[in-house]
PDB file of C-alpha atoms and ligand atoms in Angstrom:
ATOM      1  CA  MET J   1       0.000   0.000   0.000  1.00  0.00           C
ATOM      2  CA  SER J   2       1.351   3.382  -0.902  1.00  0.00           C
ATOM      3  CA  LYS J   3       1.744   5.979   1.722  1.00  0.00           C
ATOM      4  CA  PRO J   4      -0.801   8.622   1.574  1.00  0.00           C
ATOM      5  CA  LYS J   5       0.570  11.807   0.033  1.00  0.00           C
ATOM      6  CA  ARG J   6       1.122  14.594   2.455  1.00  0.00           C
ATOM      7  CA  PRO J   7      -0.477  17.723   1.244  1.00  0.00           C
ATOM      8  CA  VAL J   8       2.076  20.421   0.368  1.00  0.00           C
ATOM      9  CA  SER J   9       1.183  23.861   1.503  1.00  0.00           C
ATOM     10  CA  SER J  10       1.937  26.815  -0.720  1.00  0.00           C
ATOM     11  CA  ALA J  11       4.040  28.271   2.098  1.00  0.00           C
ATOM     12  CA  GLN J  12       6.302  25.217   1.959  1.00  0.00           C
ATOM     13  CA  ARG J  13       6.569  25.441  -1.797  1.00  0.00           C
ATOM     14  CA  GLY J  14       7.541  29.078  -1.552  1.00  0.00           C
ATOM     15  CA  ARG J  15      10.574  28.252   0.579  1.00  0.00           C
ATOM     16  CA  GLU J  16      11.989  25.851  -2.008  1.00  0.00           C
ATOM     17  CA  ASN J  17      14.507  26.901  -4.639  1.00  0.00           C
ATOM     18  CA  ALA J  18      13.384  26.663  -8.184  1.00  0.00           C
ATOM     19  CA  ASP J  19      14.330  23.458  -9.962  1.00  0.00           C
ATOM     20  CA  PRO J  20      17.579  23.852 -11.927  1.00  0.00           C
ATOM     21  CA  ASP J  21      17.097  23.702 -15.636  1.00  0.00           C
ATOM     22  CA  GLU J  22      19.553  23.352 -18.506  1.00  0.00           C
ATOM     23  CA  GLY J  23      19.479  24.981 -21.841  1.00  0.00           C
ATOM     24  CA  VAL J  24      20.453  28.143 -23.586  1.00  0.00           C
ATOM     25  CA  ARG J  25      18.860  31.304 -22.572  1.00  0.00           C
ATOM     26  CA  PRO J  26      19.116  33.516 -25.647  1.00  0.00           C
ATOM     27  CA  LEU J  27      20.063  37.173 -25.193  1.00  0.00           C
ATOM     28  CA  PRO J  28      17.095  39.399 -25.586  1.00  0.00           C
ATOM     29  CA  TRP J  29      16.760  40.280 -29.290  1.00  0.00           C
ATOM     30  CA  PHE J  30      16.894  44.009 -28.664  1.00  0.00           C
ATOM     31  CA  LEU J  31      20.261  43.669 -26.881  1.00  0.00           C
ATOM     32  CA  VAL J  32      21.685  41.701 -29.788  1.00  0.00           C
ATOM     33  CA  MET J  33      20.478  44.332 -32.229  1.00  0.00           C
ATOM     34  CA  PHE J  34      21.839  47.112 -30.073  1.00  0.00           C
ATOM     35  CA  LEU J  35      25.310  45.525 -29.783  1.00  0.00           C
ATOM     36  CA  GLY J  36      25.333  44.815 -33.509  1.00  0.00           C
ATOM     37  CA  ALA J  37      24.465  48.410 -34.259  1.00  0.00           C
ATOM     38  CA  MET J  38      27.210  49.654 -31.912  1.00  0.00           C
ATOM     39  CA  ALA J  39      29.809  47.439 -33.574  1.00  0.00           C
ATOM     40  CA  MET J  40      28.764  48.584 -37.026  1.00  0.00           C
ATOM     41  CA  TRP J  41      28.815  52.195 -35.965  1.00  0.00           C
ATOM     42  CA  GLY J  42      32.283  51.715 -34.433  1.00  0.00           C
ATOM     43  CA  ALA J  43      33.625  50.179 -37.609  1.00  0.00           C
ATOM     44  CA  PHE J  44      32.071  52.937 -39.666  1.00  0.00           C
ATOM     45  CA  TYR J  45      33.515  55.587 -37.319  1.00  0.00           C
ATOM     46  CA  ILE J  46      37.046  54.215 -37.528  1.00  0.00           C
ATOM     47  CA  TYR J  47      36.732  53.833 -41.289  1.00  0.00           C
ATOM     48  CA  SER J  48      35.337  57.313 -41.833  1.00  0.00           C
ATOM     49  CA  THR J  49      37.598  59.262 -39.422  1.00  0.00           C
ATOM     50  CA  PRO J  50      40.427  60.881 -41.332  1.00  0.00           C
ATOM     51  CA  SER J  51      43.831  59.912 -40.032  1.00  0.00           C
ATOM     52  CA  GLY J  52      47.013  61.843 -40.604  1.00  0.00           C
ATOM     53  CA  GLU J  53      45.147  65.107 -40.824  1.00  0.00           C
ATOM     54  CA  ASP J  54      44.769  67.809 -38.213  1.00  0.00           C
ATOM     55  CA  SER J  55      42.763  66.521 -35.353  1.00  0.00           C
ATOM     56  CA  ALA J  56      39.474  68.327 -35.070  1.00  0.00           C
ATOM     57  CA  TYR J  57      39.786  68.313 -31.304  1.00  0.00           C
ATOM     58  CA  GLY J  58      42.586  68.770 -28.830  1.00  0.00           C
ATOM     59  CA  ASP J  59      45.829  70.569 -29.564  1.00  0.00           C
ATOM     60  CA  GLN J  60      45.221  72.351 -32.828  1.00  0.00           C
ATOM     61  CA  ARG J  61      48.678  73.933 -33.106  1.00  0.00           C
ATOM     62  CA  THR J  62      50.464  72.974 -36.256  1.00  0.00           C
ATOM     63  CA  VAL J  63      54.195  72.749 -36.821  1.00  0.00           C
ATOM     64  CA  GLU J  64      53.909  76.187 -38.434  1.00  0.00           C
ATOM     65  CA  THR J  65      52.473  77.672 -35.241  1.00  0.00           C
ATOM     66  CA  LEU J  66      55.343  76.353 -33.161  1.00  0.00           C
ATOM     67  CA  ARG J  67      58.080  77.603 -35.449  1.00  0.00           C
ATOM     68  CA  PRO J  68      59.691  80.729 -33.962  1.00  0.00           C
ATOM     69  CA  PRO J  69      58.825  83.898 -35.833  1.00  0.00           C
ATOM     70  CA  VAL J  70      61.355  84.939 -38.426  1.00  0.00           C
ATOM     71  CA  LEU J  71      62.968  88.134 -37.249  1.00  0.00           C
ATOM     72  CA  THR J  72      63.163  90.592 -40.054  1.00  0.00           C
ATOM     73  CA  ALA J  73      64.711  94.028 -39.953  1.00  0.00           C
ATOM     74  CA  GLY J  74      61.344  95.633 -39.310  1.00  0.00           C
ATOM     75  CA  ALA J  75      60.567  93.376 -36.376  1.00  0.00           C
ATOM     76  CA  VAL J  76      62.789  95.087 -33.807  1.00  0.00           C
ATOM     77  CA  SER J  77      59.824  96.306 -31.853  1.00  0.00           C
ATOM     78  CA  GLN J  78      58.680  92.713 -31.362  1.00  0.00           C
ATOM     79  CA  VAL J  79      61.985  91.701 -29.829  1.00  0.00           C
ATOM     80  CA  ASP J  80      62.332  92.416 -26.154  1.00  0.00           C
ATOM     81  CA  GLY J  81      65.733  93.968 -25.492  1.00  0.00           C
ATOM     82  CA  LYS J  82      65.230  93.802 -21.756  1.00  0.00           C
ATOM     83  CA  GLN J  83      64.561  90.115 -21.902  1.00  0.00           C
ATOM     84  CA  ILE J  84      67.653  89.496 -24.053  1.00  0.00           C
ATOM     85  CA  TYR J  85      69.731  91.574 -21.642  1.00  0.00           C
ATOM     86  CA  GLY J  86      68.435  89.517 -18.734  1.00  0.00           C
ATOM     87  CA  SER J  87      69.263  86.215 -20.350  1.00  0.00           C
ATOM     88  CA  LYS J  88      72.537  87.036 -22.130  1.00  0.00           C
ATOM     89  CA  CYS J  89      74.243  90.004 -20.471  1.00  0.00           C
ATOM     90  CA  ALA J  90      73.083  90.359 -16.883  1.00  0.00           C
ATOM     91  CA  ALA J  91      75.176  87.432 -15.673  1.00  0.00           C
ATOM     92  CA  CYS J  92      78.284  89.589 -16.142  1.00  0.00           C
ATOM     93  CA  HIS J  93      77.145  93.188 -16.383  1.00  0.00           C
ATOM     94  CA  GLN J  94      74.431  92.683 -13.729  1.00  0.00           C
ATOM     95  CA  ALA J  95      70.775  93.647 -13.938  1.00  0.00           C
ATOM     96  CA  THR J  96      71.736  97.080 -12.639  1.00  0.00           C
ATOM     97  CA  GLY J  97      74.186  97.567 -15.527  1.00  0.00           C
ATOM     98  CA  LEU J  98      76.857  98.398 -12.974  1.00  0.00           C
ATOM     99  CA  GLY J  99      78.990  95.357 -13.683  1.00  0.00           C
ATOM    100  CA  VAL J 100      81.347  93.950 -11.080  1.00  0.00           C
ATOM    101  CA  ALA J 101      84.174  96.195  -9.949  1.00  0.00           C
ATOM    102  CA  GLY J 102      87.461  95.232 -11.555  1.00  0.00           C
ATOM    103  CA  VAL J 103      85.992  92.305 -13.512  1.00  0.00           C
ATOM    104  CA  PHE J 104      82.975  93.270 -15.593  1.00  0.00           C
ATOM    105  CA  PRO J 105      82.805  96.896 -16.695  1.00  0.00           C
ATOM    106  CA  PRO J 106      79.659  98.961 -16.137  1.00  0.00           C
ATOM    107  CA  LEU J 107      77.280  99.808 -18.972  1.00  0.00           C
ATOM    108  CA  VAL J 108      75.746 102.667 -17.005  1.00  0.00           C
ATOM    109  CA  ALA J 109      77.104 105.943 -18.398  1.00  0.00           C
ATOM    110  CA  SER J 110      79.806 104.000 -20.257  1.00  0.00           C
ATOM    111  CA  GLU J 111      81.241 105.938 -23.180  1.00  0.00           C
ATOM    112  CA  TRP J 112      81.283 102.700 -25.204  1.00  0.00           C
ATOM    113  CA  VAL J 113      77.545 102.288 -24.770  1.00  0.00           C
ATOM    114  CA  VAL J 114      76.218 105.781 -25.298  1.00  0.00           C
ATOM    115  CA  GLU J 115      78.626 107.189 -27.866  1.00  0.00           C
ATOM    116  CA  ASP J 116      79.442 105.670 -31.280  1.00  0.00           C
ATOM    117  CA  GLU J 117      76.742 103.220 -32.373  1.00  0.00           C
ATOM    118  CA  LYS J 118      79.113 101.560 -34.814  1.00  0.00           C
ATOM    119  CA  ILE J 119      81.716 100.782 -32.155  1.00  0.00           C
ATOM    120  CA  LEU J 120      79.063  99.415 -29.820  1.00  0.00           C
ATOM    121  CA  THR J 121      77.767  97.208 -32.637  1.00  0.00           C
ATOM    122  CA  HIS J 122      81.309  95.968 -33.301  1.00  0.00           C
ATOM    123  CA  ILE J 123      81.775  95.116 -29.617  1.00  0.00           C
ATOM    124  CA  LEU J 124      78.670  92.965 -29.641  1.00  0.00           C
ATOM    125  CA  LEU J 125      79.309  91.340 -33.026  1.00  0.00           C
ATOM    126  CA  HIS J 126      82.887  90.286 -32.324  1.00  0.00           C
ATOM    127  CA  GLY J 127      83.588  90.620 -28.603  1.00  0.00           C
ATOM    128  CA  ILE J 128      86.649  92.121 -26.931  1.00  0.00           C
ATOM    129  CA  ASN J 129      89.729  90.430 -25.623  1.00  0.00           C
ATOM    130  CA  GLY J 130      92.209  92.880 -24.194  1.00  0.00           C
ATOM    131  CA  GLU J 131      92.547  96.145 -22.390  1.00  0.00           C
ATOM    132  CA  ILE J 132      89.619  98.502 -22.434  1.00  0.00           C
ATOM    133  CA  THR J 133      89.202 101.630 -20.352  1.00  0.00           C
ATOM    134  CA  VAL J 134      85.672 102.245 -19.152  1.00  0.00           C
ATOM    135  CA  LYS J 135      84.986 105.414 -17.174  1.00  0.00           C
ATOM    136  CA  GLY J 136      88.650 105.767 -16.341  1.00  0.00           C
ATOM    137  CA  VAL J 137      89.097 102.188 -15.120  1.00  0.00           C
ATOM    138  CA  VAL J 138      91.122  99.687 -17.121  1.00  0.00           C
ATOM    139  CA  TYR J 139      89.566  96.229 -17.610  1.00  0.00           C
ATOM    140  CA  LYS J 140      91.475  93.272 -18.931  1.00  0.00           C
ATOM    141  CA  GLY J 141      88.901  90.604 -19.422  1.00  0.00           C
ATOM    142  CA  ALA J 142      87.143  88.881 -22.267  1.00  0.00           C
ATOM    143  CA  MET J 143      83.757  89.674 -23.662  1.00  0.00           C
ATOM    144  CA  PRO J 144      82.185  86.991 -25.867  1.00  0.00           C
ATOM    145  CA  ALA J 145      80.961  87.718 -29.393  1.00  0.00           C
ATOM    146  CA  TRP J 146      77.221  87.718 -30.007  1.00  0.00           C
ATOM    147  CA  GLN J 147      77.204  87.133 -33.747  1.00  0.00           C
ATOM    148  CA  SER J 148      74.684  84.339 -33.387  1.00  0.00           C
ATOM    149  CA  MET J 149      71.997  86.846 -32.419  1.00  0.00           C
ATOM    150  CA  SER J 150      69.907  88.244 -35.253  1.00  0.00           C
ATOM    151  CA  ASP J 151      70.194  91.853 -36.404  1.00  0.00           C
ATOM    152  CA  ALA J 152      66.881  92.603 -34.726  1.00  0.00           C
ATOM    153  CA  GLU J 153      67.934  91.026 -31.420  1.00  0.00           C
ATOM    154  CA  LEU J 154      71.252  92.871 -31.313  1.00  0.00           C
ATOM    155  CA  ALA J 155      69.521  96.125 -32.191  1.00  0.00           C
ATOM    156  CA  ALA J 156      66.978  95.531 -29.422  1.00  0.00           C
ATOM    157  CA  VAL J 157      69.502  94.763 -26.703  1.00  0.00           C
ATOM    158  CA  MET J 158      71.724  97.714 -27.682  1.00  0.00           C
ATOM    159  CA  THR J 159      68.734 100.012 -27.798  1.00  0.00           C
ATOM    160  CA  TYR J 160      67.830  98.733 -24.342  1.00  0.00           C
ATOM    161  CA  ILE J 161      71.231  99.392 -22.744  1.00  0.00           C
ATOM    162  CA  ARG J 162      71.361 102.828 -24.368  1.00  0.00           C
ATOM    163  CA  ALA J 163      68.061 103.862 -22.795  1.00  0.00           C
ATOM    164  CA  GLU J 164      68.178 102.134 -19.405  1.00  0.00           C
ATOM    165  CA  TRP J 165      69.646 103.171 -16.031  1.00  0.00           C
ATOM    166  CA  GLY J 166      69.600 106.844 -16.967  1.00  0.00           C
ATOM    167  CA  ASN J 167      71.486 106.289 -20.232  1.00  0.00           C
ATOM    168  CA  LYS J 168      70.043 108.522 -22.929  1.00  0.00           C
ATOM    169  CA  ALA J 169      71.303 107.562 -26.362  1.00  0.00           C
ATOM    170  CA  PRO J 170      69.189 107.131 -29.494  1.00  0.00           C
ATOM    171  CA  PRO J 171      68.070 103.635 -30.533  1.00  0.00           C
ATOM    172  CA  ILE J 172      70.091 101.465 -32.896  1.00  0.00           C
ATOM    173  CA  THR J 173      68.239  99.932 -35.828  1.00  0.00           C
ATOM    174  CA  ALA J 174      68.514  96.439 -37.246  1.00  0.00           C
ATOM    175  CA  GLU J 175      69.657  98.050 -40.519  1.00  0.00           C
ATOM    176  CA  THR J 176      72.710  99.481 -38.739  1.00  0.00           C
ATOM    177  CA  VAL J 177      73.533  96.065 -37.290  1.00  0.00           C
ATOM    178  CA  LYS J 178      73.100  94.487 -40.700  1.00  0.00           C
ATOM    179  CA  ALA J 179      75.407  97.017 -42.333  1.00  0.00           C
ATOM    180  CA  GLN J 180      78.089  96.634 -39.643  1.00  0.00           C
ATOM    181  CA  ARG J 181      77.852  92.854 -39.769  1.00  0.00           C
ATOM    182  CA  GLU J 182      78.513  93.104 -43.492  1.00  0.00           C
ATOM    183  CA  ALA J 183      81.310  95.660 -43.091  1.00  0.00           C
ATOM    184  CA  THR J 184      83.173  93.506 -40.535  1.00  0.00           C
ATOM    185  CA  LYS J 185      82.370  90.104 -41.987  1.00  0.00           C
ATOM    186  CA  ASP J 186      86.048  89.238 -42.524  1.00  0.00           C
ATOM    187  CA  ARG J 187      86.849  89.545 -38.834  1.00  0.00           C
ATOM    188  CA  THR J 188      87.292  86.173 -37.176  1.00  0.00           C
ATOM    189  CA  GLU J 189      88.583  87.179 -33.746  1.00  0.00           C
ATOM    190  CA  PRO J 190      87.562  89.570 -30.966  1.00  0.00           C
ATOM    191  CA  TYR J 191      88.905  93.111 -30.859  1.00  0.00           C
ATOM    192  CA  LYS J 192      92.124  93.296 -28.874  1.00  0.00           C
ATOM    193  CA  GLY J 193      90.875  96.097 -26.706  1.00  0.00           C
ATOM    194  CA  GLY J 194      89.695  99.671 -26.680  1.00  0.00           C
ATOM    195  CA  ALA J 195      92.481 100.988 -28.867  1.00  0.00           C
ATOM    196  CA  GLU J 196      91.816  98.546 -31.690  1.00  0.00           C
ATOM    197  CA  LEU J 197      88.093  99.159 -31.437  1.00  0.00           C
ATOM    198  CA  LYS J 198      88.657 102.850 -31.990  1.00  0.00           C
ATOM    199  CA  SER J 199      91.115 102.475 -34.814  1.00  0.00           C
ATOM    200  CA  ALA J 200      89.161  99.755 -36.647  1.00  0.00           C
ATOM    201  CA  SER J 201      85.759 101.371 -36.493  1.00  0.00           C
TER     202      SER J 201
HETATM  203  C1  HEC C   1      80.925  86.437 -19.806  1.00  0.00           C
HETATM  204  C2  HEC C   1      80.682  87.749 -19.279  1.00  0.00           C
HETATM  205  C3  HEC C   1      80.046  88.759 -20.205  1.00  0.00           C
HETATM  206  C4  HEC C   1      78.832  88.699 -20.817  1.00  0.00           C
HETATM  207  C5  HEC C   1      77.839  87.545 -20.776  1.00  0.00           C
HETATM  208  C6  HEC C   1      78.656  89.937 -21.531  1.00  0.00           C
HETATM  209  N1  HEC C   1      79.735  90.731 -21.336  1.00  0.00           N
HETATM  210 FE1  HEC C   1      79.999  92.607 -22.060  1.00  0.00          FE
HETATM  211  N2  HEC C   1      81.869  92.637 -21.311  1.00  0.00           N
HETATM  212  C7  HEC C   1      82.446  91.655 -20.530  1.00  0.00           C
HETATM  213  C8  HEC C   1      83.820  92.016 -20.232  1.00  0.00           C
HETATM  214  C9  HEC C   1      84.785  91.197 -19.381  1.00  0.00           C
HETATM  215  C10 HEC C   1      84.052  93.239 -20.865  1.00  0.00           C
HETATM  216  C11 HEC C   1      85.376  93.991 -20.905  1.00  0.00           C
HETATM  217  C12 HEC C   1      86.221  93.330 -22.000  1.00  0.00           C
HETATM  218  C13 HEC C   1      87.709  93.512 -21.806  1.00  0.00           C
HETATM  219  O1  HEC C   1      88.127  93.773 -20.678  1.00  0.00           O
HETATM  220  O2  HEC C   1      88.403  93.343 -22.803  1.00  0.00           O
HETATM  221  C14 HEC C   1      82.800  93.622 -21.509  1.00  0.00           C
HETATM  222  C15 HEC C   1      82.594  94.790 -22.214  1.00  0.00           C
HETATM  223  C16 HEC C   1      81.396  95.217 -22.723  1.00  0.00           C
HETATM  224  C17 HEC C   1      81.161  96.508 -23.306  1.00  0.00           C
HETATM  225  C18 HEC C   1      82.172  97.615 -23.499  1.00  0.00           C
HETATM  226  C19 HEC C   1      82.605  98.194 -22.175  1.00  0.00           C
HETATM  227  C20 HEC C   1      81.508  98.848 -21.374  1.00  0.00           C
HETATM  228  O3  HEC C   1      81.367  98.517 -20.185  1.00  0.00           O
HETATM  229  O4  HEC C   1      80.762  99.679 -21.925  1.00  0.00           O
HETATM  230  C21 HEC C   1      79.842  96.550 -23.680  1.00  0.00           C
HETATM  231  C22 HEC C   1      79.109  97.684 -24.308  1.00  0.00           C
HETATM  232  C23 HEC C   1      79.284  95.259 -23.330  1.00  0.00           C
HETATM  233  N3  HEC C   1      80.236  94.479 -22.747  1.00  0.00           N
HETATM  234  C24 HEC C   1      77.958  94.914 -23.561  1.00  0.00           C
HETATM  235  C25 HEC C   1      77.447  93.623 -23.353  1.00  0.00           C
HETATM  236  C26 HEC C   1      76.132  93.218 -23.743  1.00  0.00           C
HETATM  237  C27 HEC C   1      75.083  94.090 -24.388  1.00  0.00           C
HETATM  238  C28 HEC C   1      76.029  91.900 -23.414  1.00  0.00           C
HETATM  239  C29 HEC C   1      74.857  90.962 -23.663  1.00  0.00           C
HETATM  240  C30 HEC C   1      74.499  90.754 -25.046  1.00  0.00           C
HETATM  241  C31 HEC C   1      77.267  91.509 -22.773  1.00  0.00           C
HETATM  242  N4  HEC C   1      78.097  92.579 -22.755  1.00  0.00           N
HETATM  243  C32 HEC C   1      77.513  90.259 -22.249  1.00  0.00           C
HETATM  244  C33 HEC C   1      81.840  90.509 -20.104  1.00  0.00           C
HETATM  245  C34 HEC C   1      80.615  90.052 -20.539  1.00  0.00           C
END
């Protein structure tokens, strides 16, 4: 005789886990379509985006933008003489232009700075290596040549030292520098001092 079945209450059934079942549960069709559309759009995007051209976003500077501006004769006003002085001259002649006693001559009220523009240009183009008397004091040092600076840069820094610290001499143009560069182009060594500067200029 079979045992009588015990009645199963719905509360009991509710506590049971669902029976495990095998089989593939397909992804919902809309998800499949959505993923397919995304993949196709991605492929299309990569295919249609131009490569090797300027990016439409981000850093839009081109090589041209980054190239330093070409300094022409007329561009003196764009060159900052003070800034050049600070980076190239102040180490020796000091920001005050007073130099260092006995070692680096002063530019303040120096006859070499405020008098003959040609001689000043020659000093900067070729440097000095020998005795030079500045405001009654003899210096025997060496001043490097600054030929590598452009005409406009040299003009700007000379114009700066001629008008700073109470100096009052007229500006020097890039044309003057250009002409003096040409006139002294055969020189390969620094001037041997104040005397040679005067006689050669
Ligand atoms: C490495 C140190 C040094 C630097 C940098 C230097 N000078 Fe000189 N400068 C000297 C010395 C030293 C003399 C004196 C040369 C001598 O005794 O023969 C001199 C002399 C001069 C003179 C003539 C004398 C006078 O005092 O007026 C001028 C003008 C001058 N320098 C301008 C400049 C300018 C402008 C710059 C920057 C572009 C510059 N110097 C950078 C060391 C320097």
